[in-house]
PDB file of C-alpha atoms in Angstrom:
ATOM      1  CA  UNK A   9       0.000   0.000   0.000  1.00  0.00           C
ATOM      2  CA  UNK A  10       1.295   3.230  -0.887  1.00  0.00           C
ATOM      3  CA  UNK A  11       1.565   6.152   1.182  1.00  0.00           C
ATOM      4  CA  UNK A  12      -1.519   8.894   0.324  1.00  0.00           C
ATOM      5  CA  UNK A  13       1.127  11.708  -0.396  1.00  0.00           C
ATOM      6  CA  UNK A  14      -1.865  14.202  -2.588  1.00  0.00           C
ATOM      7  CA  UNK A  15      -4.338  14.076   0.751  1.00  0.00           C
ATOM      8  CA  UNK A  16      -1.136  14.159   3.360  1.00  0.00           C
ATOM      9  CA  UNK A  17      -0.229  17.110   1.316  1.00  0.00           C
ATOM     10  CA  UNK A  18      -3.801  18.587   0.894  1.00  0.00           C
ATOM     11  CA  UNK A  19      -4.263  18.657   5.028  1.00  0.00           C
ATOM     12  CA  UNK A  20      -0.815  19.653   5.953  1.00  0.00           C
ATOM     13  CA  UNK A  21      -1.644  22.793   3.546  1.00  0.00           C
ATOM     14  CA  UNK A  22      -4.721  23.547   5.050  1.00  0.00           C
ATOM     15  CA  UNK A  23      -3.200  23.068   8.601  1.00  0.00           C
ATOM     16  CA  UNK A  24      -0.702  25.360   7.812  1.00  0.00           C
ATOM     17  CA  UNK A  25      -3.333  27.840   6.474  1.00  0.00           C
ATOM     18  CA  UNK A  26      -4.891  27.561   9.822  1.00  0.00           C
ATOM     19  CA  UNK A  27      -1.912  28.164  12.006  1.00  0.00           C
ATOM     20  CA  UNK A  28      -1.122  31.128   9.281  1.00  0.00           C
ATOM     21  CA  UNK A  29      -4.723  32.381   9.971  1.00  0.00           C
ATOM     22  CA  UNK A  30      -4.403  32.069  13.702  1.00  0.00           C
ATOM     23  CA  UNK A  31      -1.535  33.826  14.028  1.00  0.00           C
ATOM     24  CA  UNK A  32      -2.492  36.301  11.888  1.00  0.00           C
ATOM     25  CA  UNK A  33      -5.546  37.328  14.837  1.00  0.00           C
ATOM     26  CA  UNK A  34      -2.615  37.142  17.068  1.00  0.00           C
ATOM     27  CA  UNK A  35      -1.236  40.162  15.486  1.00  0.00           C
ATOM     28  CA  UNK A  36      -4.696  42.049  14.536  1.00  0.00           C
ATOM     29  CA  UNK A  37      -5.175  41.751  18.385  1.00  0.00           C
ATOM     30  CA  UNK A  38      -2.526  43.741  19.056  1.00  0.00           C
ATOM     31  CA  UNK A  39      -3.441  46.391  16.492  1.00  0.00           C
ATOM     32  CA  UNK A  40      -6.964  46.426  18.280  1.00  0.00           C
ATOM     33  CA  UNK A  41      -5.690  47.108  21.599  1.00  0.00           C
ATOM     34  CA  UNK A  42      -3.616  50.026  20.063  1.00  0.00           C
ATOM     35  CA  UNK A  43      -6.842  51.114  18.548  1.00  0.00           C
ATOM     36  CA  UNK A  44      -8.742  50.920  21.777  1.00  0.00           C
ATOM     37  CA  UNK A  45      -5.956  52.521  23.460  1.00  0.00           C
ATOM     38  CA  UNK A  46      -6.202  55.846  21.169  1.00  0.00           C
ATOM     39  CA  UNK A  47      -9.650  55.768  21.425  1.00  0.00           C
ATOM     40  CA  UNK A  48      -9.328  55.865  25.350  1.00  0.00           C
ATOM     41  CA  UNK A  49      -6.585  58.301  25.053  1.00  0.00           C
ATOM     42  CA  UNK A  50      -9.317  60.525  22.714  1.00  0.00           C
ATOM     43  CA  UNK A  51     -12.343  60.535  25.270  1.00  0.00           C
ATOM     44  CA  UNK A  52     -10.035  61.995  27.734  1.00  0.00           C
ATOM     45  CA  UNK A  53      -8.706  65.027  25.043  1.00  0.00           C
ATOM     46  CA  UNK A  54     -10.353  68.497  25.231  1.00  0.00           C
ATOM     47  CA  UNK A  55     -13.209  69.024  22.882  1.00  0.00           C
ATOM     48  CA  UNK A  56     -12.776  70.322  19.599  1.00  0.00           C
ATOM     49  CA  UNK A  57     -14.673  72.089  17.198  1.00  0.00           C
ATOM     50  CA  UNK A  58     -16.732  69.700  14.384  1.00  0.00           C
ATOM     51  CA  UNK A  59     -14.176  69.147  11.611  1.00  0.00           C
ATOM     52  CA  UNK A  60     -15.176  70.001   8.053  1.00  0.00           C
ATOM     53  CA  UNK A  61     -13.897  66.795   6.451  1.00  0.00           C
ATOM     54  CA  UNK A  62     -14.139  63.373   7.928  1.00  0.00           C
ATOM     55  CA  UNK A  63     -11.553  62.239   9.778  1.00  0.00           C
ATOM     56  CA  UNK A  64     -11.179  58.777  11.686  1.00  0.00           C
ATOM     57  CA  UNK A  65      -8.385  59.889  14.106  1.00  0.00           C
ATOM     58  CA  UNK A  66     -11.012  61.862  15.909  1.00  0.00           C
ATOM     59  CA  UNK A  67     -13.375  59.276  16.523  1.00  0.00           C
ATOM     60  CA  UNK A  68     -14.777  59.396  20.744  1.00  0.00           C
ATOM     61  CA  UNK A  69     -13.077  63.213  20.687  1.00  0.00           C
ATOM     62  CA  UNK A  70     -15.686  65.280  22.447  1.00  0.00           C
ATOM     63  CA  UNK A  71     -16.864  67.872  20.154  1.00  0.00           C
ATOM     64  CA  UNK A  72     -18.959  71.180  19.226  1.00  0.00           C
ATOM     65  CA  UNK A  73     -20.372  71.797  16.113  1.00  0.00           C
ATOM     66  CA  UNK A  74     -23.404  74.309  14.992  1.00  0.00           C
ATOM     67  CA  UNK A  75     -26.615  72.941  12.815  1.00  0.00           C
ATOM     68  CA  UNK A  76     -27.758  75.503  10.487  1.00  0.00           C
ATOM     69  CA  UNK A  77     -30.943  73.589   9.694  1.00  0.00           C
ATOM     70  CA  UNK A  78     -31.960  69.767   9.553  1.00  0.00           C
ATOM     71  CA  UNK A  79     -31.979  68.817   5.829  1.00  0.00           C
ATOM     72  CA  UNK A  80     -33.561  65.318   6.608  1.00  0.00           C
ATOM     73  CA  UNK A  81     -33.984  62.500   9.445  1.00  0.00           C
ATOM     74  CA  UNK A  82     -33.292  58.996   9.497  1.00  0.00           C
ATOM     75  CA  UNK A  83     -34.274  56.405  12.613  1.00  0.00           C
ATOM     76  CA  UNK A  84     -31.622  53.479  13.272  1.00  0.00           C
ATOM     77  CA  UNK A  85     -31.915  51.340  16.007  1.00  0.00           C
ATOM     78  CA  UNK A  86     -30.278  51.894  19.217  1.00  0.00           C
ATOM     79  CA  UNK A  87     -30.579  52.434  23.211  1.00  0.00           C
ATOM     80  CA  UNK A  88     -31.481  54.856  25.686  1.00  0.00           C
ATOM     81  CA  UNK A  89     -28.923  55.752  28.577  1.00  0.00           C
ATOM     82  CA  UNK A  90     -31.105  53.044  30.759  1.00  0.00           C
ATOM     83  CA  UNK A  91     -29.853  50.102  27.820  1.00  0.00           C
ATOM     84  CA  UNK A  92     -33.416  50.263  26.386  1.00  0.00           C
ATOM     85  CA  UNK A  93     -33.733  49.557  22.526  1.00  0.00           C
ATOM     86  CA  UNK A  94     -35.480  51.509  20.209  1.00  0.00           C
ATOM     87  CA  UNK A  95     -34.575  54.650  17.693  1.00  0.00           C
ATOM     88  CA  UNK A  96     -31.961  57.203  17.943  1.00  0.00           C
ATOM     89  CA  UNK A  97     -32.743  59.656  15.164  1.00  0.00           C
ATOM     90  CA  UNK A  98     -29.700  61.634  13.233  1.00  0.00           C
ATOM     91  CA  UNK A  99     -30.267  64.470  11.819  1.00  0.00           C
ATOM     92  CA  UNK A 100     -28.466  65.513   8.659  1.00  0.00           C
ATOM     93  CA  UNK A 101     -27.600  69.443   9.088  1.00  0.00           C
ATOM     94  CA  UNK A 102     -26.646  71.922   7.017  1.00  0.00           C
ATOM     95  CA  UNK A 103     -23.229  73.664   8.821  1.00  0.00           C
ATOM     96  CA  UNK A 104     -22.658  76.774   6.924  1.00  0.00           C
ATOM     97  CA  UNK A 105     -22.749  78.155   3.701  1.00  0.00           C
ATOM     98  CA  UNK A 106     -22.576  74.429   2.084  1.00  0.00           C
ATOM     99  CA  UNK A 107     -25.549  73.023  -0.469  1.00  0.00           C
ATOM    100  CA  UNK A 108     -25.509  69.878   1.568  1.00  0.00           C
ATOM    101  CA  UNK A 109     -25.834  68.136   5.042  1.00  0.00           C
ATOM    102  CA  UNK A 110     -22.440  69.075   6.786  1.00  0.00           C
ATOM    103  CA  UNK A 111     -22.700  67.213   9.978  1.00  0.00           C
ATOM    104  CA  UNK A 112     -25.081  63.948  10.900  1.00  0.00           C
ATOM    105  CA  UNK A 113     -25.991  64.622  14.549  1.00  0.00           C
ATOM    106  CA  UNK A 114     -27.577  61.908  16.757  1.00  0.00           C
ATOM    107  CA  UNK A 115     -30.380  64.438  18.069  1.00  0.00           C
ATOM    108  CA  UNK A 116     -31.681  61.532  20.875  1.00  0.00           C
ATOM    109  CA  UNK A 117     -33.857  58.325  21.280  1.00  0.00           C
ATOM    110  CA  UNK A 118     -37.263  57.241  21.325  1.00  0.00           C
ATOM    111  CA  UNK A 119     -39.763  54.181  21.187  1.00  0.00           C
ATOM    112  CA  UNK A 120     -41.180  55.730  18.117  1.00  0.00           C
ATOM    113  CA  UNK A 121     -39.705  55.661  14.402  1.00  0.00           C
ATOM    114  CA  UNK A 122     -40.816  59.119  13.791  1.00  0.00           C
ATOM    115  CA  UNK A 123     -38.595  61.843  13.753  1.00  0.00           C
ATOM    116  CA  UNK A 124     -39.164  65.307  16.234  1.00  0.00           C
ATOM    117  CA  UNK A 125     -40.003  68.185  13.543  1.00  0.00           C
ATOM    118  CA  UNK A 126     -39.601  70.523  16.394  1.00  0.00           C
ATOM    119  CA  UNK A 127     -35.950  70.821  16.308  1.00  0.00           C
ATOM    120  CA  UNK A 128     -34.700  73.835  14.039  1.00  0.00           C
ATOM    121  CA  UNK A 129     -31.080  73.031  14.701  1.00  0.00           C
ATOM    122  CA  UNK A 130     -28.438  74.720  17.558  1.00  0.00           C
ATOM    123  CA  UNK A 131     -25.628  74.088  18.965  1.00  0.00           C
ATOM    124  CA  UNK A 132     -24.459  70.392  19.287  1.00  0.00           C
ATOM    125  CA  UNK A 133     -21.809  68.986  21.730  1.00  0.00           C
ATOM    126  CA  UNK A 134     -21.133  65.325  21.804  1.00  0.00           C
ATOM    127  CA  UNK A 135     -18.996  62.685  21.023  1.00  0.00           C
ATOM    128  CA  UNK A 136     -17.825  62.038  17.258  1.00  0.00           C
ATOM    129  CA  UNK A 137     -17.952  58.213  16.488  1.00  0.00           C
ATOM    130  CA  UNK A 138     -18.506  56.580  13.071  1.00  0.00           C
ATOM    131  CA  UNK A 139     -22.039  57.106  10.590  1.00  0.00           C
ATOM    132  CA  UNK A 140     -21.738  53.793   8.097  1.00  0.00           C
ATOM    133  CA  UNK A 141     -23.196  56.334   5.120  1.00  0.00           C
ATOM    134  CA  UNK A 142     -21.400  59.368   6.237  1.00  0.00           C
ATOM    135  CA  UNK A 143     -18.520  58.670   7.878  1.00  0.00           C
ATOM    136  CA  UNK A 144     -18.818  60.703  11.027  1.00  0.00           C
ATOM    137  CA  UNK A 145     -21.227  61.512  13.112  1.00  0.00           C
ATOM    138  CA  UNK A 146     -21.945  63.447  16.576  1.00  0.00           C
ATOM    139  CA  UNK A 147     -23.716  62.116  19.551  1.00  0.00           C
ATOM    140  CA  UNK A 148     -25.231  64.842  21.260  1.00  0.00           C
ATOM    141  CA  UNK A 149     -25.105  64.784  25.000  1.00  0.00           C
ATOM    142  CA  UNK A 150     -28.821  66.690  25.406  1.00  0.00           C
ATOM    143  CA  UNK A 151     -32.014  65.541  23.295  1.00  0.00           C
ATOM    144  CA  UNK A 152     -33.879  67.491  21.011  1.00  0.00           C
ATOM    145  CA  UNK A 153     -37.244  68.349  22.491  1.00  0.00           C
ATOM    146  CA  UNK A 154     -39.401  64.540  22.869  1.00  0.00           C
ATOM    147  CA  UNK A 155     -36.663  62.586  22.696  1.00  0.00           C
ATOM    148  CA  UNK A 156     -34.360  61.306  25.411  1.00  0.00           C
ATOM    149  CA  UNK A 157     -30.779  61.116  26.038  1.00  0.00           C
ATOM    150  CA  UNK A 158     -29.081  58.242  23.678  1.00  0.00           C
ATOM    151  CA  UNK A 159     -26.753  55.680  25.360  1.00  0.00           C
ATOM    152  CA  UNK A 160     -22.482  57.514  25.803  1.00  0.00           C
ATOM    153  CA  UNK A 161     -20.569  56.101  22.796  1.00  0.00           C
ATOM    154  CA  UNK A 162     -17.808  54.406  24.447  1.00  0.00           C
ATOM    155  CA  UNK A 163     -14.636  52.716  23.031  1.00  0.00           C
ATOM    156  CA  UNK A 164     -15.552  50.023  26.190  1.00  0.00           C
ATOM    157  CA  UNK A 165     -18.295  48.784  23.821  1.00  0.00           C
ATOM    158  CA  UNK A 166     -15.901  47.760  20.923  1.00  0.00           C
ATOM    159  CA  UNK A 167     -15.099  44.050  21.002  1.00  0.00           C
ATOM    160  CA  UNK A 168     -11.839  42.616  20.939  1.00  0.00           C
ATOM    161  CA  UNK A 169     -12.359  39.505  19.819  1.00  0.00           C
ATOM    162  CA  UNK A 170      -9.100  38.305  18.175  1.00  0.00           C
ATOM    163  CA  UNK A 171      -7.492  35.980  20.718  1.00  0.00           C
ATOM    164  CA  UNK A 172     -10.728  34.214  20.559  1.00  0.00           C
ATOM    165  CA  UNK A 173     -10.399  33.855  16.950  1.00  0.00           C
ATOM    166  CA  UNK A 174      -6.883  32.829  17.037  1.00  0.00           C
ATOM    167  CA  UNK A 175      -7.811  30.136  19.470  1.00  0.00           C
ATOM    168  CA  UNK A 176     -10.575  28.907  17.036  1.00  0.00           C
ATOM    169  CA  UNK A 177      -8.342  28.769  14.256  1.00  0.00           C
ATOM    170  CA  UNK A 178      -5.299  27.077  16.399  1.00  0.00           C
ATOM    171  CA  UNK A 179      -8.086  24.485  17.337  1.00  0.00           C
ATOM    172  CA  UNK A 180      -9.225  23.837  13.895  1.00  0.00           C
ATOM    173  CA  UNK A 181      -5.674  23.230  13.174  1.00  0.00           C
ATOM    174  CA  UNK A 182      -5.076  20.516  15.813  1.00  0.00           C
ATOM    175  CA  UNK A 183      -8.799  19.037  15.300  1.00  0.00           C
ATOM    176  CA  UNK A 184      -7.972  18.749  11.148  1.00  0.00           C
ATOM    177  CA  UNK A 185      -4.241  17.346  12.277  1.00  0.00           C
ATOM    178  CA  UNK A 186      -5.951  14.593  14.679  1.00  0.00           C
ATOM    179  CA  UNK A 187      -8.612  13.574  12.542  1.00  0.00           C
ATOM    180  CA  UNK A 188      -6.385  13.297   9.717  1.00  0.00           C
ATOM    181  CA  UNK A 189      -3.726  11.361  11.202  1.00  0.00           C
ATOM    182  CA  UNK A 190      -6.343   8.957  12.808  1.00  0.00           C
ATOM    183  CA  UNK A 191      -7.852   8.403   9.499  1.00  0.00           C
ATOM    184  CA  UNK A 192      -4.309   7.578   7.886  1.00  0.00           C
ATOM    185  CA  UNK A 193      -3.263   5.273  10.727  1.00  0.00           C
ATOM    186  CA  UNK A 194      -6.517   3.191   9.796  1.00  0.00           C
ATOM    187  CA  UNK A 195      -5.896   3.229   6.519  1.00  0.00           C
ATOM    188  CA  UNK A 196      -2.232   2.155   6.882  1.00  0.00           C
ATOM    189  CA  UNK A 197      -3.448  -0.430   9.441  1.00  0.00           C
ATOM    190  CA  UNK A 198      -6.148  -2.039   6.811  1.00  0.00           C
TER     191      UNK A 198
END
């Protein structure tokens, strides 16, 4: 019986892969806790006036800007400052002598998808964290009239999940390894 030298070489590839991919969460660990660590080092900064052009290296900087007028509202999901779910509703503001929305403000939460049409815009101090379809956005630490409060952005809330990853991948490594080797023993054996 010949030795199965195409499958032996098949799993010791993807075993290597694994190891490869495991250490590889090893190191984007490490880049997350530097992350964290400037994001801690940012909520701690003095505030700063809303900048004019996006710009991640601010993100949890405490921050004033001024809305001219809300262009629009949107509702996405999230909590109160008690950790109840429902809407916190952004408004898109005009900042100045622009044509379009300058800053995306979260104005405050409610049960309720609709948005306050009370608000004509103000000053806005908060905390700048990231807007998936804008880039930035500011957290406002005061409501707009009928809504409440929404929950502190907080660099505590970002996972860190890569050691568990690695793990995983270190484990799939030694599971694909065992199984493998148990399989060729029988096969040798028979």
């Amino acid at each position: 019986m010949r030795f199965p030298l195409i499958p032996t070489t098949l799993v010791l590839a993807a075993v290597a892969t694994m190891i490869a991919l495991g250490v590889w969460q090893l190191q984007r660990k490490a880049e997350k806790e530097a992350l964290l660590e400037t994001y801690r080092a940012a909520m701690e900064m003095p505030p700063i006036a809303w900048p004019e052009t996006p710009d991640e290296d601010l993100l949890y900087r405490r921050a004033t800007g001024f809305c001219v007028e809300p262009m629009r509202w949107r509702a996405t999901a999230g909590q109160n400052r008690d950790g109840e779910t429902g809407w916190q509703h952004i408004a898109s503001c005009r900042t100045g002598g622009g044509e379009g929305p300058g800053m995306q403000a979260v104005m405050g939460w409610s049960r309720s998808i609709d948005s306050p049409e009370d608000w004509a815009g103000g000053e806005v101090t908060g905390i700048i964290t990231l807007d998936a379809d804008h880039g930035l956005r500011l957290v406002s630490e005061n409501a707009a009239p009928g809504l409440e409060p929404v929950a502190r952005p907080s660099a505590e809330d970002i996972p860190n999940n890569h050691l568990l990853y690695a793990i995983q991948w270190f484990f799939f490594a030694l599971a694909a390894a065992v199984i493998y080797l148990l399989a060729l023993r029988r096969r040798l054996r028979d």
